[in-house]
Structures are given as C-alpha cells and as structure tokens.
mmCIF file of C-alpha atoms in Angstrom:
data_model
loop_
_atom_site.group_PDB
_atom_site.id
_atom_site.type_symbol
_atom_site.label_atom_id
_atom_site.label_comp_id
_atom_site.label_asym_id
_atom_site.label_seq_id
_atom_site.Cartn_x
_atom_site.Cartn_y
_atom_site.Cartn_z
ATOM 1 C CA GLU N 5 96.759 90.124 123.009
ATOM 2 C CA ALA N 6 96.918 93.921 123.014
ATOM 3 C CA ASP N 7 94.489 95.968 125.121
ATOM 4 C CA ILE N 8 93.180 98.152 122.341
ATOM 5 C CA TYR N 9 89.506 98.255 121.489
ATOM 6 C CA GLN N 10 87.423 99.542 118.641
ATOM 7 C CA THR N 11 83.684 100.049 118.392
ATOM 8 C CA PRO N 12 81.588 99.381 116.515
ATOM 9 C CA ARG N 13 83.098 96.358 114.787
ATOM 10 C CA TYR N 14 80.694 96.664 111.863
ATOM 11 C CA LEU N 15 78.671 99.680 110.722
ATOM 12 C CA VAL N 16 76.313 100.103 107.783
ATOM 13 C CA ILE N 17 74.959 103.612 107.284
ATOM 14 C CA GLY N 18 73.401 105.810 104.654
ATOM 15 C CA THR N 19 75.112 108.588 102.736
ATOM 16 C CA GLY N 20 75.290 111.924 104.538
ATOM 17 C CA LYS N 21 75.251 110.541 108.061
ATOM 18 C CA LYS N 22 77.727 111.666 110.688
ATOM 19 C CA ILE N 23 79.622 108.850 112.354
ATOM 20 C CA THR N 24 82.271 108.433 115.018
ATOM 21 C CA LEU N 25 84.506 105.383 115.222
ATOM 22 C CA GLU N 26 85.753 104.761 118.721
ATOM 23 C CA CYS N 27 89.227 103.594 119.702
ATOM 24 C CA SER N 28 90.562 103.163 123.198
ATOM 25 C CA GLN N 29 93.634 101.566 124.722
ATOM 26 C CA THR N 30 94.457 100.738 128.308
ATOM 27 C CA MET N 31 98.239 100.446 127.911
ATOM 28 C CA GLY N 32 98.975 104.119 128.555
ATOM 29 C CA HIS N 33 100.569 104.485 125.133
ATOM 30 C CA ASP N 34 101.363 108.020 124.018
ATOM 31 C CA LYS N 35 101.194 107.438 120.268
ATOM 32 C CA MET N 36 98.025 106.401 118.482
ATOM 33 C CA TYR N 37 97.218 105.892 114.820
ATOM 34 C CA TRP N 38 94.329 105.411 112.416
ATOM 35 C CA TYR N 39 94.783 103.341 109.270
ATOM 36 C CA GLN N 40 92.468 102.675 106.358
ATOM 37 C CA GLN N 41 92.631 99.296 104.631
ATOM 38 C CA ASP N 42 90.778 98.124 101.553
ATOM 39 C CA PRO N 43 90.567 94.391 100.703
ATOM 40 C CA GLY N 44 93.855 93.036 99.384
ATOM 41 C CA MET N 45 95.569 96.375 99.817
ATOM 42 C CA GLU N 46 98.149 97.738 102.221
ATOM 43 C CA LEU N 47 97.323 99.765 105.300
ATOM 44 C CA HIS N 48 97.380 103.521 104.745
ATOM 45 C CA LEU N 49 98.017 105.927 107.619
ATOM 46 C CA ILE N 50 95.309 108.600 107.759
ATOM 47 C CA HIS N 51 95.839 110.174 111.204
ATOM 48 C CA TYR N 52 98.220 109.939 114.131
ATOM 49 C CA SER N 53 98.799 111.503 117.507
ATOM 50 C CA TYR N 54 101.903 111.877 119.659
ATOM 51 C CA GLY N 55 99.851 112.491 122.798
ATOM 52 C CA VAL N 56 97.051 114.504 124.327
ATOM 53 C CA ASN N 57 96.024 117.506 122.201
ATOM 54 C CA SER N 58 98.313 116.352 119.371
ATOM 55 C CA THR N 59 96.816 115.257 116.044
ATOM 56 C CA GLU N 60 98.426 115.052 112.611
ATOM 57 C CA LYS N 61 97.313 113.967 109.165
ATOM 58 C CA GLY N 62 98.890 110.870 107.711
ATOM 59 C CA ASP N 63 99.977 109.950 104.215
ATOM 60 C CA LEU N 64 96.555 109.242 102.783
ATOM 61 C CA SER N 65 94.247 112.206 102.458
ATOM 62 C CA SER N 66 91.079 111.626 104.424
ATOM 63 C CA GLU N 67 87.939 113.669 104.998
ATOM 64 C CA SER N 68 87.779 112.332 108.534
ATOM 65 C CA THR N 69 88.896 114.188 111.643
ATOM 66 C CA VAL N 70 90.301 112.970 114.950
ATOM 67 C CA SER N 71 90.690 114.260 118.479
ATOM 68 C CA ARG N 72 92.907 113.302 121.420
ATOM 69 C CA ILE N 73 91.510 114.763 124.617
ATOM 70 C CA ARG N 74 92.520 111.786 126.756
ATOM 71 C CA THR N 75 95.556 109.534 126.428
ATOM 72 C CA GLU N 76 93.489 106.397 126.136
ATOM 73 C CA HIS N 77 90.920 107.639 123.624
ATOM 74 C CA PHE N 78 91.371 108.511 119.915
ATOM 75 C CA PRO N 79 88.012 108.761 118.115
ATOM 76 C CA LEU N 80 87.669 109.287 114.363
ATOM 77 C CA THR N 81 84.728 111.267 112.958
ATOM 78 C CA LEU N 82 83.211 111.524 109.503
ATOM 79 C CA GLU N 83 80.877 114.528 109.287
ATOM 80 C CA SER N 84 79.094 113.333 106.162
ATOM 81 C CA ALA N 85 79.726 109.751 105.114
ATOM 82 C CA ARG N 86 79.893 108.811 101.419
ATOM 83 C CA PRO N 87 80.141 105.440 99.637
ATOM 84 C CA SER N 88 83.831 106.199 98.934
ATOM 85 C CA HIS N 89 84.419 105.995 102.707
ATOM 86 C CA THR N 90 83.520 102.307 102.669
ATOM 87 C CA SER N 91 86.584 100.528 104.050
ATOM 88 C CA GLN N 92 88.108 98.899 107.106
ATOM 89 C CA TYR N 93 89.483 101.323 109.700
ATOM 90 C CA LEU N 94 92.201 100.083 112.033
ATOM 91 C CA CYS N 95 93.370 101.861 115.169
ATOM 92 C CA ALA N 96 96.808 101.238 116.670
ATOM 93 C CA SER N 97 98.943 102.491 119.522
ATOM 94 C CA SER N 98 102.597 102.419 120.516
ATOM 95 C CA GLU N 99 104.720 103.337 123.464
ATOM 96 C CA LYS N 100 106.966 106.421 123.384
ATOM 97 C CA GLY N 101 110.419 105.536 122.103
ATOM 98 C CA THR N 102 109.372 102.426 120.202
ATOM 99 C CA ASP N 103 107.740 101.770 116.851
ATOM 100 C CA THR N 104 106.015 98.543 117.835
ATOM 101 C CA GLN N 105 102.363 99.168 117.079
ATOM 102 C CA TYR N 106 99.513 97.207 118.592
ATOM 103 C CA PHE N 107 96.374 97.046 116.503
ATOM 104 C CA GLY N 108 92.733 96.974 117.419
ATOM 105 C CA PRO N 109 90.303 94.574 115.732
ATOM 106 C CA GLY N 110 89.127 97.178 113.232
ATOM 107 C CA THR N 111 85.792 98.687 112.210
ATOM 108 C CA ARG N 112 84.292 97.579 108.913
ATOM 109 C CA LEU N 113 82.375 100.589 107.563
ATOM 110 C CA THR N 114 79.887 100.343 104.702
ATOM 111 C CA VAL N 115 78.229 103.497 103.391
ATOM 112 C CA LEU N 116 75.236 102.909 101.161
ATOM 113 C CA LYS S 12 110.407 105.806 96.985
ATOM 114 C CA ASN S 13 110.014 103.621 100.069
ATOM 115 C CA GLN S 14 108.094 100.507 99.143
ATOM 116 C CA VAL S 15 107.407 97.000 100.382
ATOM 117 C CA GLU S 16 106.543 94.310 97.840
ATOM 118 C CA GLN S 17 105.268 90.866 98.773
ATOM 119 C CA SER S 18 104.889 87.662 96.818
ATOM 120 C CA PRO S 19 102.958 85.646 96.088
ATOM 121 C CA GLN S 20 99.753 87.642 96.355
ATOM 122 C CA SER S 21 97.896 84.495 97.389
ATOM 123 C CA LEU S 22 98.811 80.916 98.166
ATOM 124 C CA ILE S 23 96.861 77.724 98.779
ATOM 125 C CA ILE S 24 98.522 74.777 100.507
ATOM 126 C CA LEU S 25 97.393 71.538 102.115
ATOM 127 C CA GLU S 26 97.430 71.114 105.865
ATOM 128 C CA GLY S 27 100.767 69.836 107.110
ATOM 129 C CA LYS S 28 102.778 71.274 104.237
ATOM 130 C CA ASN S 29 105.442 73.965 104.501
ATOM 131 C CA CYS S 30 105.460 77.266 102.660
ATOM 132 C CA THR S 31 107.614 80.353 102.234
ATOM 133 C CA LEU S 32 106.423 83.916 101.729
ATOM 134 C CA GLN S 33 108.637 86.625 100.257
ATOM 135 C CA CYS S 34 109.126 90.315 100.987
ATOM 136 C CA ASN S 35 111.325 92.829 99.132
ATOM 137 C CA TYR S 36 111.702 96.384 100.349
ATOM 138 C CA THR S 37 113.342 99.647 99.368
ATOM 139 C CA VAL S 38 112.862 101.473 102.680
ATOM 140 C CA SER S 39 115.840 103.544 103.739
ATOM 141 C CA PRO S 40 117.221 104.153 106.273
ATOM 142 C CA PHE S 41 116.171 100.765 107.577
ATOM 143 C CA SER S 42 115.275 100.227 111.218
ATOM 144 C CA ASN S 43 113.537 96.884 111.486
ATOM 145 C CA LEU S 44 111.268 94.466 109.667
ATOM 146 C CA ARG S 45 108.203 92.780 111.073
ATOM 147 C CA TRP S 46 105.916 90.051 109.877
ATOM 148 C CA TYR S 47 102.311 90.408 110.962
ATOM 149 C CA LYS S 48 99.469 87.907 110.754
ATOM 150 C CA GLN S 49 96.042 89.332 110.042
ATOM 151 C CA ASP S 50 93.031 87.076 110.391
ATOM 152 C CA THR S 51 89.983 88.010 108.357
ATOM 153 C CA GLY S 52 88.120 90.871 110.010
ATOM 154 C CA ARG S 53 90.791 91.377 112.657
ATOM 155 C CA GLY S 54 93.727 93.694 113.239
ATOM 156 C CA PRO S 55 97.305 92.595 112.457
ATOM 157 C CA VAL S 56 99.244 90.769 115.163
ATOM 158 C CA SER S 57 103.048 90.807 115.239
ATOM 159 C CA LEU S 58 104.792 87.467 114.627
ATOM 160 C CA THR S 59 108.468 88.425 114.433
ATOM 161 C CA ILE S 60 110.672 91.494 114.423
ATOM 162 C CA MET S 61 114.229 91.691 113.071
ATOM 163 C CA THR S 62 116.760 94.476 113.174
ATOM 164 C CA PHE S 63 119.617 95.088 110.760
ATOM 165 C CA SER S 64 121.998 92.729 112.555
ATOM 166 C CA GLU S 65 119.603 89.793 112.803
ATOM 167 C CA ASN S 66 119.210 87.385 109.902
ATOM 168 C CA THR S 67 116.808 84.870 111.374
ATOM 169 C CA LYS S 68 114.095 84.849 114.012
ATOM 170 C CA SER S 69 111.705 82.079 115.001
ATOM 171 C CA ASN S 70 108.326 82.077 116.690
ATOM 172 C CA GLY S 71 107.066 78.528 116.977
ATOM 173 C CA ARG S 72 106.362 77.203 113.484
ATOM 174 C CA TYR S 73 107.151 80.609 111.963
ATOM 175 C CA THR S 74 110.733 81.421 110.932
ATOM 176 C CA ALA S 75 111.634 84.755 109.399
ATOM 177 C CA THR S 76 114.878 85.537 107.607
ATOM 178 C CA LEU S 77 116.367 88.870 106.667
ATOM 179 C CA ASP S 78 119.067 89.761 104.155
ATOM 180 C CA ALA S 79 119.688 93.458 104.740
ATOM 181 C CA ASP S 80 122.165 93.626 101.869
ATOM 182 C CA THR S 81 119.664 92.510 99.246
ATOM 183 C CA LYS S 82 116.725 93.994 101.195
ATOM 184 C CA GLN S 83 114.810 90.748 101.189
ATOM 185 C CA SER S 84 112.966 88.832 103.860
ATOM 186 C CA SER S 85 111.083 85.566 103.931
ATOM 187 C CA LEU S 86 108.613 83.960 106.293
ATOM 188 C CA HIS S 87 108.680 80.175 106.426
ATOM 189 C CA ILE S 88 105.741 78.322 107.920
ATOM 190 C CA THR S 89 106.365 74.727 108.936
ATOM 191 C CA ALA S 90 103.728 72.002 109.194
ATOM 192 C CA SER S 91 100.875 74.336 108.326
ATOM 193 C CA GLN S 92 97.600 74.208 110.227
ATOM 194 C CA LEU S 93 94.106 75.327 109.266
ATOM 195 C CA SER S 94 94.463 78.220 111.702
ATOM 196 C CA ASP S 95 97.379 79.547 109.654
ATOM 197 C CA SER S 96 94.875 80.709 107.031
ATOM 198 C CA ALA S 97 95.276 84.491 107.124
ATOM 199 C CA SER S 98 96.985 87.420 105.439
ATOM 200 C CA TYR S 99 100.686 87.755 106.243
ATOM 201 C CA ILE S 100 101.952 91.303 106.068
ATOM 202 C CA CYS S 101 105.555 92.457 105.830
ATOM 203 C CA VAL S 102 106.126 95.789 107.579
ATOM 204 C CA VAL S 103 109.354 97.788 107.431
ATOM 205 C CA SER S 104 110.214 100.616 109.809
ATOM 206 C CA ASP S 105 112.095 103.739 108.789
ATOM 207 C CA ARG S 106 114.546 104.803 111.501
ATOM 208 C CA GLY S 107 114.841 108.231 109.988
ATOM 209 C CA SER S 108 111.408 109.164 111.257
ATOM 210 C CA THR S 109 110.638 110.215 114.820
ATOM 211 C CA LEU S 110 107.121 108.949 114.206
ATOM 212 C CA GLY S 111 108.388 105.437 113.722
ATOM 213 C CA ARG S 112 107.074 105.404 110.207
ATOM 214 C CA LEU S 113 105.887 101.982 109.054
ATOM 215 C CA TYR S 114 105.684 100.831 105.449
ATOM 216 C CA PHE S 115 103.220 98.034 104.811
ATOM 217 C CA GLY S 116 103.156 95.429 102.080
ATOM 218 C CA ARG S 117 99.835 94.310 100.628
ATOM 219 C CA GLY S 118 100.159 90.948 102.255
ATOM 220 C CA THR S 119 100.091 87.347 101.077
ATOM 221 C CA GLN S 120 96.724 85.680 101.525
ATOM 222 C CA LEU S 121 97.433 82.128 102.710
ATOM 223 C CA THR S 122 94.723 79.485 102.631
ATOM 224 C CA VAL S 123 95.350 76.111 104.247
ATOM 225 C CA TRP S 124 93.070 73.319 103.087
ATOM 226 C CA PRO S 125 92.409 70.119 105.039
#
C-alpha cells in the first residue's frame, strides 16, 4: 500500500466556489501528478511536477492550478468550480529515475 | 498516435471461473507495460510490470503476458474471487519521455458473481 493521501475523498459544492484538493505523500518522491478520470474512461494527465517549485500542464487542458512548495505536498486548486469540473481526481507520485507511479485513493468532486 | 485499447469493455463471470483480458497498444518507443487493478472509488494499484524482454509475469492468481512484436498483452485471472470485481487497466510507458509518460487504457470492468 502506497503512502499517498488525498483529501477530501468526496466533495459536493455549488458552482462558483473555490476549492483545493489536497495530496500528500510520505515517500520522498520527487515527481507528482494529477489525473482526471471520468467513469469508464481512461486517466488523463492534467498537471505534473518534477520537484519543488516545478509545475507543468499535462495533456488534458484544465482550468485548475497546482503548486509544489514542499516535496510531500501537491495541492490542486479550482478558483471557480463549474459542473463541467465534476469528475474523479487522482494524485500520484514516483521516484526520480523510475516511471512506477503510486496512486492516492482519489477525490470524487461533484459541482452542482 | 500513441494509444492503448482494451477489450472487452466489461465482463461478468461466476466465482471460481477463469478469464482473460486483452490489451493492444501502439505506444512507441516502448518501455514497459503494467496492469493495474482499480477498485470502485479507489486509486489504481499495480499488479504486474513487464519490460520488452519479458513475455510473462505472475502475481498470485494474476498472470500477464506480453508480445512486443504484435504489441499485445493479456491478463489472465485464475479461479476468480468476489474481490476480483474491479476495473483492470492496461498502462504502457513511453521510454522516449523523461517524464516517464504513461498511456492508459479505459479499463475492463470485471464483475464476479457468486
């Protein structure tokens, strides 16, 4: 079982609210990732980070933003949530030099 | 275009039976192929990983095969259990990327009935 945590696990909010999805890992991994997954669909990379102060956009365009101030912490923020943001968000991490990614349990976001 | 295709999309089997899930990919250059198990509402967990030179890998009742020439992989589950009900995702890594780029299939949703 990987030591990577996400909070909250479930979130239901109204349109226009600002939200932050938390992700933390205790493995000291340099690389961290955020994926978006809709039911029955593949995971899409929306953000990644090589290390502290490094953030990059992934393949799927997202209105969210991320920050990496500490190695263990990689929060994702939506400034103004919309129903189209309803999805499952998965955080992952990997060690430098490998591509084995360890996933958190995910946050199921519903925007009404 | 790098893609990973899985079949079937969903599968229902009775407890104790065997099943085989398929994965075809076009990712190049190829680094490795993983099968992940994703329980409902959870993150994916790695079951097996195979590199170019490996053509079979087992993890308990799970056996994965890889044919790098035809770019096909299969995951065979023996003596299925109720706890095997989950989505099984084929993930291929691109060794041409320093990021360790992963390409995900949509998964096969397996349901095991008692």
